[in-house]
Coordinates of C-alpha atoms in Angstrom, one line a residue:
Chain A
M1 CA 7.5 -44.0 32.9
T2 CA 7.7 -41.1 30.5
T3 CA 7.3 -41.2 26.8
P4 CA 8.6 -38.7 24.3
L5 CA 5.9 -36.9 22.3
P6 CA 5.7 -37.6 18.5
P7 CA 7.3 -35.1 16.2
N8 CA 4.1 -33.4 15.2
D9 CA 2.7 -33.0 18.7
H10 CA 1.9 -29.4 19.9
S11 CA 3.5 -29.9 23.3
S12 CA 7.2 -29.7 23.9
S13 CA 7.1 -31.4 27.3
E14 CA 7.0 -35.1 28.2
I15 CA 3.9 -36.8 29.6
S16 CA 3.4 -39.8 31.8
D17 CA 1.2 -42.7 30.7
T18 CA 0.1 -43.2 34.3
E19 CA -1.3 -39.7 34.4
I20 CA -3.6 -40.2 31.4
P21 CA -7.2 -40.8 32.5
Q22 CA -8.9 -43.3 30.2
S23 CA -11.6 -40.7 29.4
A24 CA -8.9 -38.4 28.0
V25 CA -7.4 -40.9 25.7
P26 CA -8.5 -39.9 22.2
S27 CA -9.6 -42.3 19.5
A28 CA -7.6 -42.8 16.4
R29 CA -10.2 -40.7 14.7
Q30 CA -9.4 -37.7 17.0
L31 CA -5.7 -38.1 16.5
F32 CA -6.2 -38.3 12.8
E33 CA -8.2 -35.1 13.0
V34 CA -5.2 -33.4 14.8
L35 CA -3.0 -34.5 12.0
V36 CA -5.4 -33.3 9.3
R37 CA -5.5 -29.9 11.0
E38 CA -1.8 -29.8 11.3
Q39 CA -0.9 -31.0 7.8
S40 CA -3.6 -29.7 5.5
G41 CA -1.9 -26.3 4.9
S42 CA 1.5 -27.6 4.1
L43 CA 0.1 -30.5 2.1
L44 CA -2.0 -28.1 0.1
A45 CA 1.1 -25.9 -0.6
F46 CA 3.0 -29.0 -1.8
I47 CA 0.2 -30.2 -4.0
R48 CA -0.3 -26.7 -5.4
A49 CA 3.3 -26.5 -6.3
V50 CA 3.1 -29.9 -8.0
C51 CA 0.0 -29.6 -10.0
H52 CA -0.7 -25.8 -10.1
D53 CA -4.3 -26.4 -10.8
R54 CA -6.8 -25.4 -8.1
S55 CA -9.6 -27.5 -9.7
I56 CA -7.9 -30.8 -8.9
E57 CA -5.9 -30.0 -5.7
D58 CA -8.7 -30.7 -3.3
D59 CA -9.3 -34.1 -5.0
L60 CA -5.6 -34.9 -4.6
M61 CA -5.5 -33.8 -1.0
Q62 CA -8.6 -36.0 -0.2
E63 CA -7.0 -39.0 -2.0
A64 CA -3.8 -38.6 0.0
F65 CA -5.5 -38.2 3.4
V66 CA -7.8 -41.1 2.8
I67 CA -4.9 -43.3 1.9
A68 CA -3.0 -42.0 5.0
W69 CA -6.0 -42.8 7.1
R70 CA -6.2 -46.3 5.7
R71 CA -2.5 -47.0 6.2
L72 CA -2.0 -45.1 9.4
G73 CA -0.9 -48.4 11.0
D74 CA 2.0 -48.6 8.6
Y75 CA 3.3 -45.2 9.5
D76 CA 6.6 -45.3 11.4
R77 CA 6.0 -43.0 14.3
S78 CA 9.7 -42.4 14.9
R79 CA 9.7 -40.3 11.7
P80 CA 7.9 -37.1 10.9
F81 CA 4.3 -37.5 9.6
G82 CA 4.6 -34.7 7.0
P83 CA 7.1 -36.3 4.6
W84 CA 5.2 -39.6 4.8
L85 CA 2.0 -37.8 3.9
R86 CA 3.6 -35.9 1.1
G87 CA 5.1 -39.1 -0.3
I88 CA 1.6 -40.5 -0.6
A89 CA 0.4 -37.3 -2.2
A90 CA 3.3 -37.4 -4.7
R91 CA 2.4 -40.9 -5.7
C92 CA -1.2 -39.9 -6.1
A93 CA -0.1 -37.0 -8.4
M94 CA 2.1 -39.2 -10.5
K95 CA -0.6 -41.8 -10.8
R96 CA -3.0 -39.2 -12.0
R97 CA -0.4 -37.9 -14.4
R98 CA 0.0 -41.4 -15.9
T99 CA -3.6 -42.4 -16.0
R100 CA -5.4 -39.2 -16.9
G101 CA -2.7 -37.3 -18.8
A102 CA -2.7 -34.4 -16.4
V103 CA 0.3 -32.1 -16.9
F104 CA 2.3 -32.0 -13.7
V105 CA 6.0 -31.6 -12.9
D106 CA 8.5 -34.3 -14.0
E107 CA 10.0 -36.6 -11.4
A108 CA 13.2 -34.6 -10.8
T109 CA 11.2 -31.5 -10.1
L110 CA 8.9 -33.5 -7.9
E111 CA 11.8 -34.7 -5.9
S112 CA 13.1 -31.2 -5.6
L113 CA 9.7 -29.9 -4.5
T114 CA 9.5 -32.6 -1.9
Q115 CA 12.8 -31.4 -0.4
H116 CA 11.7 -27.8 -0.4
A117 CA 8.5 -28.8 1.4
N118 CA 10.3 -30.9 3.9
L119 CA 12.7 -28.1 4.7
F120 CA 9.8 -25.7 5.0
E121 CA 8.0 -27.9 7.4
S122 CA 11.1 -28.7 9.5
S123 CA 12.1 -25.1 10.1
R124 CA 13.0 -25.0 13.8
N125 CA 12.4 -21.3 14.0
H126 CA 8.6 -21.6 13.5
E127 CA 5.8 -23.5 15.2
Q128 CA 3.3 -25.3 13.2
G129 CA 1.1 -22.7 11.6
E130 CA 3.5 -19.8 12.0
R131 CA 5.3 -20.6 8.7
I132 CA 2.5 -19.3 6.5
D133 CA 2.3 -16.2 8.7
A134 CA 6.0 -15.8 8.2
V135 CA 5.5 -15.9 4.4
R136 CA 2.8 -13.3 4.8
E137 CA 5.3 -11.1 6.6
C138 CA 7.7 -11.6 3.7
V139 CA 5.1 -10.3 1.3
E140 CA 4.4 -7.4 3.6
R141 CA 8.1 -6.4 3.4
L142 CA 8.1 -6.2 -0.4
A143 CA 8.5 -2.8 -2.1
E144 CA 5.1 -1.3 -2.8
E145 CA 5.2 -1.8 -6.5
H146 CA 6.0 -5.5 -6.0
R147 CA 3.5 -6.0 -3.2
T148 CA 0.7 -4.5 -5.3
V149 CA 1.3 -6.9 -8.2
V150 CA 1.6 -9.9 -5.8
R151 CA -1.7 -9.0 -4.1
L152 CA -3.5 -8.5 -7.4
A153 CA -2.1 -11.7 -8.8
Y154 CA -2.2 -14.1 -5.8
Q155 CA -4.7 -12.6 -3.4
D156 CA -7.2 -11.1 -5.8
C157 CA -6.5 -13.6 -8.5
H158 CA -6.4 -11.3 -11.4
A159 CA -5.0 -12.3 -14.8
L160 CA -1.8 -10.7 -15.9
R161 CA -3.7 -8.8 -18.6
S162 CA -6.1 -7.4 -16.0
I163 CA -3.3 -6.3 -13.7
A164 CA -1.4 -4.7 -16.6
D165 CA -4.5 -2.7 -17.5
C166 CA -5.1 -1.7 -14.0
L167 CA -1.6 -0.5 -13.4
A168 CA -1.0 0.8 -16.9
L169 CA 1.9 -1.5 -17.5
S170 CA 2.7 -4.0 -20.1
E171 CA 2.1 -7.7 -19.4
E172 CA 5.8 -8.3 -19.7
N173 CA 6.4 -5.6 -17.1
V174 CA 3.9 -7.2 -14.7
K175 CA 5.6 -10.6 -15.3
K176 CA 8.9 -9.1 -14.4
R177 CA 7.6 -7.5 -11.3
L178 CA 6.1 -10.8 -10.2
Q179 CA 9.4 -12.5 -10.9
R180 CA 11.3 -10.0 -8.8
A181 CA 8.7 -10.1 -6.0
R182 CA 9.0 -13.9 -5.9
A183 CA 12.7 -13.6 -5.7
A184 CA 12.5 -11.2 -2.8
V185 CA 10.0 -13.4 -0.9
A186 CA 12.3 -16.4 -1.5
K187 CA 15.3 -14.4 -0.1
C188 CA 13.2 -13.4 2.9
M189 CA 12.0 -17.0 3.4
Q190 CA 15.6 -18.2 3.2
S191 CA 16.6 -15.7 5.9
K192 CA 13.9 -17.2 8.1
G193 CA 15.1 -20.8 7.5
L194 CA 12.0 -21.7 5.4
L195 CA 13.8 -22.2 2.1
A196 CA 17.1 -23.6 1.0
Chain B
M1 CA -1.8 -21.0 14.6
T2 CA -2.5 -20.5 10.9
S3 CA -5.1 -18.0 9.9
E4 CA -5.2 -18.8 6.3
S5 CA -7.5 -16.9 4.2
T6 CA -8.6 -15.3 0.9
P7 CA -11.5 -13.8 -0.7
N8 CA -11.6 -16.2 -3.6
A9 CA -10.9 -19.5 -2.0
D10 CA -14.5 -20.0 -1.0
R11 CA -15.7 -19.6 -4.5
E12 CA -14.8 -21.0 -7.9
P13 CA -11.1 -21.9 -8.1
A14 CA -9.4 -18.9 -9.6
P15 CA -6.5 -19.2 -12.1
L16 CA -3.0 -19.0 -10.6
P17 CA -0.2 -17.0 -12.1
P18 CA 1.6 -19.0 -14.9
V19 CA 4.5 -21.1 -13.7
V20 CA 5.6 -22.9 -16.8
D21 CA 9.0 -21.3 -16.8
L22 CA 9.7 -21.6 -13.1
D23 CA 12.2 -24.0 -11.5
A24 CA 11.2 -26.1 -8.5
R25 CA 12.3 -23.5 -6.0
D26 CA 10.4 -20.7 -7.6
R27 CA 7.5 -23.0 -8.1
F28 CA 7.4 -23.8 -4.4
V29 CA 7.7 -20.2 -3.4
D30 CA 4.9 -19.4 -5.9
A31 CA 2.6 -22.0 -4.2
V32 CA 3.4 -20.9 -0.7
I33 CA 2.7 -17.2 -1.5
S34 CA -0.5 -18.3 -3.1
I35 CA -1.5 -20.4 0.0
A36 CA -0.5 -17.6 2.3
L37 CA -2.6 -15.0 0.5
T38 CA -5.5 -17.0 -0.8
T39 CA -6.9 -19.4 1.8
T40 CA -9.6 -18.2 4.1
E41 CA -10.2 -19.5 7.6
V42 CA -13.6 -20.5 6.3
S43 CA -12.2 -22.4 3.3
R44 CA -9.5 -24.0 5.5
R45 CA -12.2 -25.3 7.9
A46 CA -14.3 -26.5 5.0
R47 CA -11.3 -28.3 3.6
I48 CA -10.6 -30.0 6.9
D49 CA -14.3 -30.9 7.3
S50 CA -14.3 -32.4 3.9
L51 CA -11.1 -34.4 4.5
L52 CA -12.5 -35.8 7.8
H53 CA -15.8 -36.6 6.1
A54 CA -13.9 -38.5 3.5
A55 CA -12.1 -40.5 6.2
T56 CA -15.4 -41.2 7.9
E57 CA -16.8 -42.5 4.6
A58 CA -13.7 -44.7 4.2
T59 CA -14.3 -46.1 7.7
K60 CA -17.9 -46.8 7.0
H61 CA -17.0 -48.9 4.1
G62 CA -14.7 -51.0 6.2
D63 CA -11.5 -49.6 4.8
V64 CA -10.0 -49.1 8.1
G65 CA -9.6 -52.4 10.0
R66 CA -6.9 -51.6 12.4
R67 CA -8.5 -49.1 14.8
S68 CA -7.7 -51.0 17.9
F69 CA -4.1 -51.3 16.9
L70 CA -4.0 -47.6 16.2
F71 CA -5.7 -46.9 19.4
A72 CA -3.0 -48.7 21.4
R73 CA -0.2 -47.2 19.3
W74 CA -1.4 -43.7 19.8
R75 CA -2.5 -44.0 23.4
W76 CA 0.5 -42.3 24.9
A77 CA -0.2 -39.1 23.0
G78 CA -3.6 -38.8 24.5
I79 CA -3.3 -35.7 26.7
A80 CA -1.3 -33.7 24.2
A81 CA -3.6 -34.6 21.4
A82 CA -6.7 -33.8 23.4
A83 CA -5.2 -30.5 24.5
A84 CA -4.4 -29.7 20.9
L85 CA -8.0 -30.3 19.9
I86 CA -9.2 -28.1 22.7
V87 CA -6.7 -25.3 21.8
A88 CA -7.8 -25.6 18.2
L89 CA -11.4 -25.3 19.1
V90 CA -10.9 -22.4 21.5
L91 CA -8.3 -20.4 19.6
W92 CA -9.3 -20.8 16.0
P93 CA -11.5 -17.9 15.1
S94 CA -15.0 -18.8 14.3
A95 CA -16.0 -18.7 10.7
S96 CA -17.3 -15.4 9.5
G97 CA -18.6 -14.2 6.2
S98 CA -15.8 -11.7 5.7
S99 CA -12.7 -12.5 3.8
D100 CA -9.1 -12.1 4.9
L101 CA -8.9 -9.2 2.5
L102 CA -11.5 -7.4 4.6
A103 CA -9.9 -8.6 7.8
S104 CA -6.6 -7.2 6.9
A105 CA -8.2 -3.9 5.8
A106 CA -9.9 -3.8 9.2
R107 CA -6.6 -4.3 11.0
I108 CA -5.1 -1.5 9.0
E109 CA -8.0 0.8 9.8
T110 CA -7.9 -0.1 13.5
Q111 CA -4.3 1.1 13.6
A112 CA -5.0 4.2 11.7
S113 CA -4.5 7.6 13.3
D114 CA -5.2 11.1 11.8
R115 CA -7.4 10.8 8.7
S116 CA -9.4 13.2 6.6
F117 CA -12.4 12.1 4.6
D118 CA -14.6 13.9 2.1
F119 CA -18.1 12.6 2.2
R120 CA -21.3 12.9 0.3
I121 CA -24.8 12.2 1.6
D122 CA -27.6 11.3 -0.8
P123 CA -31.2 11.3 0.4
P124 CA -33.2 8.1 0.7
P125 CA -35.2 6.9 -2.3
F126 CA -38.4 8.4 -1.0
A127 CA -36.8 11.9 -1.0
R128 CA -35.0 11.5 -4.2
E129 CA -35.5 15.2 -5.2
A130 CA -33.6 16.5 -2.2
P131 CA -30.1 17.6 -3.1
P132 CA -27.0 15.7 -1.8
L133 CA -25.0 17.3 0.9
F134 CA -21.2 17.4 0.9
G135 CA -18.8 17.7 3.8
R136 CA -15.6 16.7 5.4
L137 CA -14.8 14.5 8.4
D138 CA -11.5 14.7 10.2
V139 CA -10.8 12.0 12.7
R140 CA -8.0 11.2 15.1
D141 CA -9.9 9.0 17.6
S142 CA -13.3 8.9 19.2
E143 CA -12.4 12.0 21.3
H144 CA -11.0 14.1 18.5
M145 CA -13.1 14.6 15.4
L146 CA -14.5 17.3 13.3
L147 CA -17.4 17.3 10.9
L148 CA -18.2 20.0 8.4
L149 CA -21.4 19.8 6.5
D150 CA -22.2 22.2 3.7
Y151 CA -25.7 23.1 2.7
P152 CA -26.8 24.1 -0.8
D153 CA -27.7 27.6 0.5
G154 CA -24.0 28.2 1.4
T155 CA -24.4 27.7 5.1
R156 CA -22.4 25.2 7.1
I157 CA -22.6 23.2 10.3
V158 CA -19.4 22.4 12.1
K159 CA -19.3 19.9 14.9
G160 CA -16.3 18.9 16.8
R161 CA -14.8 17.0 19.7
D162 CA -11.5 18.3 21.0
G163 CA -10.8 15.8 23.7
A164 CA -12.3 17.9 26.5
R165 CA -15.7 18.9 25.0
S166 CA -18.2 18.4 22.2
W167 CA -19.1 21.6 20.4
M168 CA -21.1 22.9 17.4
R169 CA -21.6 25.9 15.3
D170 CA -25.0 25.8 13.7
R171 CA -26.1 27.2 10.4
N172 CA -26.8 30.6 12.0
G173 CA -23.4 30.8 13.5
M174 CA -24.6 30.0 17.1
F175 CA -22.1 28.2 19.2
D176 CA -23.2 25.4 21.5
E177 CA -21.3 23.1 23.7
G178 CA -21.9 20.0 25.8
G179 CA -24.8 17.6 25.9
A180 CA -27.0 19.5 23.4
V181 CA -24.5 18.6 20.6
T182 CA -25.8 15.6 18.8
W183 CA -24.1 13.7 16.1
P184 CA -25.6 12.0 13.1
G185 CA -26.1 8.3 13.5
W186 CA -23.6 7.5 10.8
V187 CA -20.9 9.4 12.7
A188 CA -21.6 8.7 16.3
Q189 CA -23.7 6.1 18.2
E190 CA -25.8 6.9 21.1
D191 CA -23.1 5.8 23.6
G192 CA -20.8 8.4 22.0
G193 CA -18.8 5.8 20.1
L194 CA -17.9 6.6 16.5
V195 CA -19.3 4.7 13.6
V196 CA -16.8 5.9 11.0
D197 CA -13.9 6.8 13.2
S198 CA -12.6 3.6 12.0
I199 CA -13.6 1.9 8.8
A200 CA -13.0 -1.2 10.8
T201 CA -16.4 -0.8 12.3
L202 CA -17.9 -0.7 8.9
I203 CA -16.0 -3.7 7.8
A204 CA -16.9 -5.6 11.0
S205 CA -20.6 -5.1 10.1
I206 CA -20.1 -7.2 7.0
D207 CA -21.1 -10.5 8.4
D208 CA -22.8 -13.6 7.2
H209 CA -25.9 -11.6 6.3
Y210 CA -23.9 -10.2 3.4
E211 CA -23.0 -11.7 0.1
I212 CA -19.5 -10.7 -0.7
E213 CA -18.5 -10.6 -4.4
V214 CA -15.2 -11.5 -5.9
P215 CA -12.8 -8.5 -5.6
Q216 CA -12.2 -6.6 -8.8
A217 CA -9.1 -4.7 -9.9
T218 CA -10.2 -1.2 -10.8
T219 CA -9.0 2.4 -10.6
L220 CA -10.4 5.4 -8.7
P221 CA -11.4 8.6 -10.6
D222 CA -8.0 10.0 -9.8
G223 CA -6.4 7.0 -11.5
E224 CA -5.2 5.3 -8.4
P225 CA -5.4 1.5 -8.6
A226 CA -7.8 -0.1 -6.2
T227 CA -9.3 -3.4 -5.4
K228 CA -13.1 -3.1 -5.2
I229 CA -15.2 -5.3 -2.9
A230 CA -18.9 -5.3 -2.9
A231 CA -21.0 -6.7 0.0
R232 CA -24.8 -6.9 -0.5
L233 CA -27.3 -7.7 2.2
R234 CA -29.0 -10.9 1.6
V235 CA -32.8 -10.5 1.2
S236 CA -34.4 -12.3 4.2
A237 CA -38.0 -12.9 4.8
D238 CA -40.2 -14.2 7.6
V239 CA -42.5 -17.2 7.3
D240 CA -45.2 -15.1 5.6
G241 CA -42.7 -14.0 3.0
N242 CA -42.4 -10.4 4.3
R243 CA -39.0 -8.9 4.3
T244 CA -37.6 -8.8 7.8
A245 CA -36.8 -5.7 9.8
R246 CA -33.1 -5.6 8.8
R247 CA -34.2 -3.4 5.9
G248 CA -33.7 0.2 6.7
V249 CA -31.6 -0.5 9.8
E250 CA -28.6 -2.1 8.1
P251 CA -26.9 -1.0 4.9
I252 CA -28.2 -3.0 1.9
E253 CA -24.9 -2.5 0.1
I254 CA -21.3 -1.7 1.1
L255 CA -18.7 -1.0 -1.5
L256 CA -15.1 -0.7 -0.5
W257 CA -12.1 0.3 -2.6
L258 CA -8.9 -0.9 -1.0
S259 CA -5.3 0.1 -1.9
P260 CA -3.7 -3.0 -3.3
S261 CA -0.4 -2.1 -1.6
S262 CA -1.4 -0.8 1.8
R263 CA -4.9 -2.4 2.2
R264 CA -6.2 1.0 3.4
V265 CA -9.8 1.8 2.5
L266 CA -9.5 4.6 -0.1
R267 CA -13.2 4.9 -0.7
A268 CA -16.4 3.5 0.8
E269 CA -20.0 3.6 -0.4
V270 CA -22.8 2.6 2.0
K271 CA -26.3 2.3 0.8
W272 CA -29.5 2.0 2.9
D273 CA -33.0 1.4 1.9
P274 CA -35.1 3.0 4.6
P275 CA -38.8 2.5 4.2
M276 CA -41.0 5.6 3.4
P277 CA -42.2 7.3 6.6
R278 CA -45.8 6.5 7.3
F279 CA -48.1 9.4 6.5
H280 CA -49.4 9.8 10.1
D281 CA -45.8 10.2 11.4
M282 CA -45.5 13.4 9.4
P283 CA -46.6 16.8 10.6
P284 CA -49.9 17.8 9.0
G285 CA -49.6 19.2 5.5
E286 CA -45.9 18.4 5.1
P287 CA -44.6 16.4 2.1
P288 CA -41.7 14.0 2.7
A289 CA -39.2 16.3 1.0
R290 CA -38.9 19.1 -1.5
R291 CA -36.3 20.2 -3.9
G292 CA -33.7 22.3 -2.0
D293 CA -34.4 20.7 1.3
P294 CA -31.7 18.8 3.1
P295 CA -32.4 15.1 2.9
P296 CA -34.7 14.0 5.7
H297 CA -32.9 11.4 7.7
D298 CA -35.5 10.8 10.4
G299 CA -37.9 7.9 10.2
P300 CA -40.4 6.1 12.4
Q301 CA -38.8 2.7 12.5
S302 CA -36.6 1.2 15.1
G303 CA -37.8 3.5 17.8
G304 CA -36.4 6.5 16.2
P305 CA -37.9 9.9 16.4
P306 CA -40.9 10.7 14.2
F307 CA -40.2 12.0 10.7
Q308 CA -39.8 15.8 10.7
P309 CA -39.0 17.2 7.3
P310 CA -37.2 20.5 7.7
H311 CA -39.0 23.6 6.6
P312 CA -37.7 25.2 3.4
G313 CA -34.9 27.6 4.3
S314 CA -35.1 26.7 7.9
R315 CA -31.8 27.0 9.9
S316 CA -32.5 24.7 12.8
A317 CA -29.9 23.9 15.4
G318 CA -28.8 21.0 13.3
G319 CA -31.0 18.4 14.9
P320 CA -33.3 17.1 12.1
E321 CA -30.6 17.4 9.4
L322 CA -28.2 15.4 11.5
S323 CA -30.5 12.9 13.1
S324 CA -29.8 9.3 13.8
Q325 CA -31.6 7.8 10.8
P326 CA -29.6 6.6 7.8
P327 CA -29.6 8.5 4.5
G328 CA -30.0 6.8 1.2
R329 CA -26.3 6.6 0.5
L330 CA -23.1 7.8 2.2
T331 CA -19.9 8.0 0.1
I332 CA -16.6 8.5 1.9
S333 CA -13.3 9.1 0.3
L334 CA -10.0 9.2 2.0
K335 CA -8.3 12.5 1.3
S336 CA -5.3 12.6 3.5
V337 CA -3.5 10.8 6.4
N338 CA -1.4 13.8 7.4
P339 CA -1.2 14.5 11.1
F340 CA -3.5 17.4 12.3
R341 CA -2.2 20.2 14.3
D342 CA -2.7 20.2 18.1
R343 CA -5.6 22.6 18.1
H344 CA -7.2 21.3 14.9
F345 CA -10.3 20.1 16.7
S346 CA -10.9 23.2 18.7
P347 CA -13.9 25.5 17.8
E348 CA -11.7 28.5 17.7
N349 CA -10.0 27.0 14.8
F350 CA -13.0 27.2 12.4
S351 CA -14.8 30.0 10.7
L352 CA -18.3 29.5 9.3
S353 CA -17.5 30.4 5.7
K354 CA -16.7 27.7 3.3

C-alpha cells in the first residue's frame, strides 16, 4: 500500500508503510519540529507584515506555534499546514489588537496579507526555503542606487535620517528610492510567481 | 534550504522602515525583503529552538493530550520526516559568530580577481616611535601578486610572484629569485597561501571569539558611503586569570568598511597587540626600536624567530622587515579592481624608484 506524502513534506515520491521500520517512525514532537523548521520563516514574514514591530513578533510566533502544537490533532492533513498556521497567527494578532490596543492592520488588510502569504508559499517554482533566496536575488538585481538604500534600511537597519545623511540626500528622496526599490522587488517577485 | 541572516537580528530589535502609507501588497513585500536581508542563520536557529522549547513547556504542563493519536496519524510520514530532519542537521550550516553581511562580503571577495590595495603598516605598541611604512599590494590570485614596500629613507622593496617564480628586489637593488624570497606573515603563510589575497580569509577569521558590533552607516575619507563593521577579540583568560595565548597571535580588532551596494570590502583595519619581546631575546645592547627604524615585526612568541631589531640605516635583504610576526596595525584600502596587464607581475616590469 502506498500513501501520498503530506503537502509540506520534503520528498516528492511516495513511500510504503510496510517499508517503515518502527525505529524510524518519528514522534509527534519530531514531526512538529519539521513543521516548525519549515514554517518559521514564512510565518515570521506574515507576522512582520501584520504587526511591523520586531519587539512583539517573536511573542506572536511563539503563541501561534504553541496553539498549533496543542491543536495539531484538529489539523486537516489534506490541506496545507501553512495557511492553517497563519490563520492561528492572524487570530492571535487580532486578539492582541483588541486586548492590548496594539496598532496592527485592519481586517481587510489582514485578509489581503493572508492571501499574499498563501500565494508566496504555494509558489510551485520554488522549494521550501528557496523563496527567501529568490527575494534576495530580486534585491541583488536592483539598480545600485536602490540596492544601496535597501541594504542600509533593511539589512543594516538605519533610520531614514541616517541614510539621508550618509548618502547626502533628503529624507524624502530616500523614501522615494525605497518606494521604487520595493516596486522593483515586487515586480521581480511577481515574475517568479511569488506575488500576485 | 533557507540561509536567512542579518547582522542585527541577533541583537536588540532594530526599527523597520515606516509602512504606514503602504497597501497590503507593498506591506508584504516590505516584510519579505526585511526577512530576506535581516535574519541570520544563528537567529533563525535560536528562534526555532525557542519555539520548540515553548512547545516542550506546553507538553510538560499537560496541554497536549493527544500524542498517541498524533503518532498514529503521522506515522505514514515517518521516513520522509526523519530524512528531512537528517538533511536539516547535515546541510544547515553550523552557527557561526559572523553575520550574513560578513558572509556575503566573503563570497564577493572569494570571487574577486585583479585588485590593487594601498596599505599602511604601523608598528606594535612597544615600538611606537618607529615610523609607519606604506606600500601597495597587487593581487590576482595566490600565484600572481606584487608587493611594494616603501621605506622612510626613500628605498623600496619589491616582491612578486608571476605564476612561474617568486622574486624580489631588495632595498639595495639586488635581485633574488626562488626559495630565498620570503613574504611577510600578513601577506603569505608558511605554506605559500596568501593571507590577504582574498579578504575572505580575513573575514573567515572573524569567529565566535570576536564580538561583532552593529554595522554603522558611514563615509570613507573620499566621501564614498560605506557600512562599517567592527569585530573585537573577546578577552579570554585561563583559570588563574591570565590572558590566554590568543593575544599577539590573532588580531584584537578587525574593522571593515563595506560598499553598501556591492558588498566589496573597501577598507580594512587589522590591529594586533603583540607582547613586548623579552629582553633576553634581543641582541645585546639593542633597544626594541628607534625613531627612523622600520617597525620590528619579529617576536619570540608562537615559535617565531627571536626579535632582531634592524640596525639604523641597514639595508638587509628584506628578512627582518618582512618577517612573519604581526605589526601593530595593518590598514588596507581598495584602490582599483581594473585588470592588470599580462606581465604586470614580472620583475622586469618594475624599477626601484618610487
